[in-house]
Amino acid sequence: MRLTGAQALIKSLEMQHVEAIFGLPGGAILPVYDPLLDSSIRHILVRHEQGAGHAAEGYAHVTGRPGVAMVTSGPGATNIVTPLMDAMMDSIPLVVVSGQVATASIGTDAFQETAITSITQGITKHNWLVTEAADIPRVVAEAFHVATTGRPGPVLVDVPKDVANATMEWYWPSSDELDLPGYHPVTEGDPALVRQAAELVLAAQRPVIYAGGGILKARAAEALRALVDRTGIPVVTTLMARGAFPDSHPLNLGMPGMHGNYTAVTAMQRADLLLALGSRFDDRVTGRISAFAPGAKVVHVDIDPAELGKIRRPDVAIAGDCRVVIDELVTALDQLGLAADGTAAGGSPAARRPDVEPWRAQVRTWQAEHPLRYRQEEGGPLKPQFVVETLRDMTPDDTIVAAGVGQHQMWASQYWRFDHPYTWVNSGGAGTMGFAVPAALGAKVGRPGSMVWAIDGDGCFQMTAQELVTATAERIPIKVAILNNAYLGMVRQWQELFYEERYSEVYLSPDLPDYVKWAEAMGCVGMRVESADDVAPAIDKANAIDDRPVVIDFRTDAFEKVYPMVPAGASNDDIIEGPSEGERGR
Amino acid sequence: MSQPTTSQPTTSQPTTSQPTTGAPATVPNAAADPGGARHHLLSVLVENKAGVLARVASLFSRRGYNIFSLAVAPTDDERFSRITIVVDVESAPLEQIVQQLDKLVNVVSISELAPERAIERELLLATVDADPGQRVEVAALAGIFHGAVIDVASDRVTVAVTGTPDDLDGVEDLLAPFGIVELQRTGRVALPKLGSRRRLQPVADRAG
């Protein structure tokens, strides 16, 4: 069967069971858009290529399947650089297809030419410039394989226009026809090391499981649950792992790190064993690394061998897939005599395990004495945390929440109750403002049956709000709660705390733009809420709308700050739990 | 075990699980250079595809690893090239450099060569000022190092010398009094010493 390169490309995407492409056409990618008309794949026409990338990420976050975006050459390609970087930092499987000028024009500064494979070298797991139409099926198969196996990540396939127009004989490569001689991700952990890890678990008096985003990438939430049930070890879930373990479980201590809660942060500091599962000792988690968890032995499990020892030298380092290794660890514990219900067989190594209950009691004491706190005063300014809590309580349990980056993101992570995996969509490592709206859109495409709320900041919203036009046009009814404090709030918070309240370029105005009118202009329902009493009725109304997007402009208290907080570069022991008395009530 | 591992490579080994060979990604004894820097040789087998050298070089630059020298050429198998990199293990632990390199999809395998177990050679070309009376002197000097004069002009000669990096440092010093007009070195290439029980030691051949 003779096909054009463009037809082969679309057919290859169909072979990969792609159901949605987020994209925006242009000159160099034109040939590929033509066969798309005859394809079963749904194309969602975004208003900016960055939106395509983040939407594809949101899709990948909630489905676990690779998100696919398609853009043209030059500015189309550079506009998706930020999502590629975002996906690289958070290990999101993403396949971006970019058009390129014709091969004969490469290197001549042709119209809309840019060397996107060079530009994205450091922010993709791998990328390809296709030079022969006959290579297209194989390269697409390789791209999906690399994006989704091992540590997932973004890839880019750059297709020159003449390659798309050339003809080739269609084929579909088998897995051993992929040309990847240097790519062999590890999955299984070394049994001897797993055994050592199990022995450390049975020797620990103050163990903590430090669960990271790798749990979700490895689809290991159930495995983690089994490990916790067997060992009774408290769990912290990082920003990327929210939902990997139910927040309502008594052993879930919540989020650690710079804005983590006191118990999660302190338990790690006092631990004698950290079981790091799919986490990478990010500086936002560890604080000053030399002061991080000083008394803890570390078992580090990660599918990326380069993470082992990158920041903190582990006592036992296991390269492998989290789900596989956790299963292996559970088996090893079983062999050492620790039963599924946590009881130890008489005479077994597990019978000599120290009693962990005093540690759990200590943790419970911290939880009781150091809860997250804020105060919504009657008639007082609307507190952002109150909005998040009310929204949480008025939406279904499995509601998907997307966030941008900043204060609203931290409040969402702190105050939401994540009881299901794949319900939290946010930009962690990259900290990409403007992530929420397009990511929510992509999430809704991936899970149309779930309610999807974006919790966004006013600064973030202004960066990518145009994708609500996409949402309206494509009938993707997402809901957006803007926590509008009229500031670049997190920057403002740092200027207040660390720059003597010298506010430099952080004021945004509460009503410029007019978010309600803007929402309406984009075909959404727009609402404004200024007092605590009006929060629930507005959410009620929003929840009842399912035929178009909704935007609620919540006017929140600009003085409210995210606490607890570990100042940058400080030890996690120096956690600040809340505002000093002098700050209160301003 | 609580210190950060980003500065000095330590000799204590983590119990790292290694993908294929069972050989741990060790931080071997680095030889001290006269300059005091700690250098190590990596022999990196890569796919012979467009842009692979740039991928390797840009990895070093974006992760802040220092390259002391780098040489690249095709191997006897046309599908692959070999890049010989002398890395500065002061800038990052060798183990971390190797693991990050190994994540590049086009990198097929990485072998580590401790200098004391390797045969190293480098080529030096130098053009020096030499009037007809000095030519013989320069040629003799090159000859001591098994080099040769490979080009001559009325007032200059160009010599080629192959040797160990240390030898070539000596050649440079000895040529300097004549007046060096231009000088180019290739960077070193290396193979394991024969008879050494530790041949090229594979430290990683899997991507993560």
XYZ file of N, CA and C in Angstrom, chain A residues 389-478:
270
model
N -11.683 24.395 50.397
C -12.370 23.405 51.233
C -13.845 23.260 50.843
N -14.476 24.372 50.551
C -15.891 24.314 50.172
C -16.049 23.575 48.844
N -15.159 23.897 47.903
C -15.204 23.235 46.603
C -14.985 21.725 46.775
N -14.012 21.385 47.602
C -13.719 19.973 47.884
C -14.968 19.269 48.409
N -15.638 19.920 49.344
C -16.776 19.270 49.995
C -18.020 19.221 49.113
N -18.041 20.025 48.060
C -19.244 20.081 47.228
C -19.080 19.359 45.891
N -17.936 18.677 45.714
C -17.715 17.990 44.436
C -17.543 16.497 44.697
N -17.794 15.681 43.663
C -17.634 14.238 43.840
C -16.205 13.890 44.249
N -16.092 12.750 44.932
C -14.810 12.264 45.449
C -13.728 12.151 44.393
N -14.146 11.751 43.178
C -13.144 11.491 42.144
C -12.992 12.676 41.191
N -13.384 13.855 41.666
C -13.207 15.051 40.854
C -11.733 15.249 40.533
N -11.463 15.617 39.286
C -10.086 15.898 38.871
C -9.808 17.375 39.103
N -8.695 17.654 39.761
C -8.321 19.029 40.059
C -7.030 19.362 39.334
N -7.052 20.429 38.574
C -5.835 20.921 37.930
C -5.466 22.250 38.568
N -4.193 22.512 38.678
C -3.756 23.784 39.263
C -2.655 24.385 38.425
N -2.516 25.683 38.561
C -1.363 26.370 37.980
C -0.231 26.320 38.985
N 0.507 27.398 39.091
C 1.655 27.394 39.996
C 1.659 28.635 40.851
N 1.804 28.410 42.147
C 1.850 29.520 43.083
C 1.054 29.193 44.330
N 0.569 30.233 44.998
C -0.150 30.031 46.253
C -1.370 29.134 46.072
N -2.152 29.402 45.021
C -3.384 28.625 44.835
C -3.080 27.143 44.685
N -1.940 26.839 44.052
C -1.531 25.448 43.859
C -1.242 24.788 45.204
N -0.549 25.522 46.062
C -0.213 24.966 47.377
C -1.473 24.775 48.225
N -2.366 25.764 48.183
C -3.610 25.617 48.953
C -4.432 24.438 48.439
N -4.438 24.295 47.101
C -5.195 23.168 46.538
C -4.599 21.848 47.014
N -3.283 21.745 46.961
C -2.640 20.499 47.389
C -2.847 20.253 48.880
N -2.803 21.321 49.670
C -2.925 21.168 51.126
C -4.345 20.830 51.563
N -5.321 21.512 50.956
C -6.679 21.438 51.512
C -7.606 20.494 50.766
N -7.212 20.067 49.572
C -8.035 19.075 48.891
C -7.854 17.738 49.599
N -8.804 16.834 49.434
C -8.632 15.493 49.978
C -8.555 14.538 48.793
N -7.330 14.108 48.486
C -7.128 13.243 47.331
C -7.246 11.787 47.779
N -8.337 11.175 47.389
C -8.526 9.781 47.765
C -8.389 8.832 46.578
N -8.162 9.400 45.408
C -8.039 8.560 44.211
C -6.809 8.978 43.410
N -6.075 7.995 42.885
C -4.954 8.367 42.015
C -5.446 9.015 40.722
N -4.580 9.789 40.134
C -4.846 10.431 38.829
C -5.974 11.450 38.896
N -6.147 12.076 40.053
C -7.138 13.146 40.154
C -6.470 14.498 40.374
N -5.154 14.534 40.416
C -4.428 15.788 40.685
C -3.489 16.052 39.526
N -3.683 17.187 38.872
C -2.936 17.526 37.668
C -2.249 18.857 37.921
N -0.937 18.813 38.073
C -0.269 20.098 38.314
C 1.150 20.080 37.782
N 1.733 21.240 37.738
C 3.091 21.396 37.233
C 4.022 21.465 38.434
N 4.757 20.387 38.676
C 5.561 20.302 39.885
C 6.971 20.816 39.707
N 7.784 20.052 39.003
C 9.191 20.395 38.886
C 9.432 21.678 38.119
N 8.657 21.882 37.072
C 8.889 23.055 36.231
C 8.292 24.315 36.841
N 7.176 24.171 37.531
C 6.514 25.359 38.078
C 6.032 26.287 36.983
N 5.251 25.723 36.058
C 4.821 26.477 34.882
C 3.515 27.219 35.141
N 3.588 28.516 35.302
C 2.362 29.300 35.428
C 1.543 29.163 34.146
N 0.229 29.131 34.308
C -0.644 29.002 33.145
C -0.946 27.561 32.778
N -0.515 26.652 33.610
C -0.699 25.225 33.314
C -2.149 24.789 33.441
N -2.885 25.398 34.386
C -4.158 24.824 34.840
C -5.230 24.726 33.752
N -5.512 25.815 33.069
C -6.663 25.795 32.146
C -6.454 24.789 31.009
N -5.338 24.859 30.265
C -5.174 23.857 29.207
C -5.043 22.434 29.750
N -4.399 22.264 30.917
C -4.256 20.910 31.474
C -5.623 20.354 31.867
N -6.480 21.211 32.421
C -7.829 20.766 32.783
C -8.597 20.345 31.536
N -8.408 21.114 30.477
C -9.069 20.795 29.209
C -8.634 19.416 28.717
N -7.331 19.175 28.737
C -6.826 17.876 28.293
C -7.308 16.748 29.186
N -7.380 17.022 30.500
C -7.846 16.006 31.444
C -9.292 15.634 31.154
N -10.103 16.635 30.836
C -11.519 16.382 30.550
C -11.689 15.578 29.257
N -10.802 15.821 28.292
C -10.845 15.022 27.064
C -10.510 13.565 27.388
N -9.547 13.373 28.287
C -9.144 12.014 28.638
C -10.155 11.297 29.514
N -10.818 12.037 30.385
C -11.788 11.431 31.302
C -13.083 12.243 31.259
N -13.802 12.150 30.137
C -14.989 13.009 29.961
C -16.069 12.762 31.006
N -16.056 11.583 31.641
C -17.084 11.281 32.627
C -16.826 11.893 33.991
N -15.639 12.427 34.200
C -15.308 12.993 35.506
C -15.501 14.503 35.510
N -15.860 15.019 36.673
C -15.918 16.470 36.815
C -14.487 16.987 36.901
N -14.192 18.049 36.162
C -12.842 18.615 36.167
C -12.894 20.078 36.578
N -12.232 20.370 37.661
C -12.093 21.752 38.122
C -10.642 22.192 37.995
N -10.437 23.376 37.455
C -9.126 24.012 37.552
C -9.186 24.981 38.719
N -8.243 24.856 39.634
C -8.080 25.881 40.664
C -6.896 26.716 40.203
N -7.154 27.977 39.914
C -6.146 28.786 39.244
C -5.921 30.085 39.999
N -4.784 30.693 39.750
C -4.536 32.025 40.278
C -4.861 33.064 39.215
N -5.013 34.296 39.620
C -5.329 35.327 38.628
C -4.148 35.571 37.694
N -2.925 35.452 38.220
C -1.752 35.619 37.362
C -1.643 34.497 36.347
N -1.807 33.283 36.815
C -1.744 32.120 35.929
C -2.831 32.176 34.864
N -4.054 32.507 35.310
C -5.200 32.484 34.400
C -4.946 33.364 33.179
N -4.315 34.510 33.434
C -4.102 35.455 32.326
C -3.098 34.934 31.297
N -2.334 33.911 31.666
C -1.330 33.410 30.729
C -1.901 32.488 29.648
N -2.931 31.733 29.989
C -3.422 30.722 29.038
C -4.943 30.660 28.945
N -5.621 31.717 29.434
C -7.089 31.696 29.483
C -7.725 31.486 28.115
N -7.009 31.842 27.059
C -7.610 31.722 25.722
C -8.011 30.287 25.394
N -7.460 29.322 26.117
C -7.861 27.937 25.829
C -9.301 27.655 26.267
N -9.899 28.587 27.012
C -11.334 28.436 27.292
C -12.159 28.616 26.018
N -11.622 29.358 25.058
C -12.274 29.437 23.752
C -12.277 28.039 23.118
N -11.126 27.389 23.200
C -11.036 26.003 22.729
C -12.070 25.133 23.429
N -12.139 25.277 24.763
C -13.049 24.442 25.552
C -14.491 24.654 25.119
N -14.863 25.910 24.909
C -16.231 26.200 24.474
C -16.479 25.633 23.074
N -15.554 25.923 22.158
C -15.748 25.511 20.768
C -15.804 23.992 20.644
N -14.989 23.311 21.437
C -14.915 21.850 21.345
C -15.855 21.162 22.328
N -16.659 21.955 23.029
C -17.611 21.427 24.013
C -16.913 20.538 25.048
N -15.969 21.163 25.712
C -15.234 20.484 26.789
C -15.539 21.274 28.071
N -16.558 20.830 28.824
C -17.071 21.689 29.901
C -16.263 21.613 31.203
N -15.135 22.272 31.190
C -14.344 22.344 32.422
C -14.819 23.511 33.277
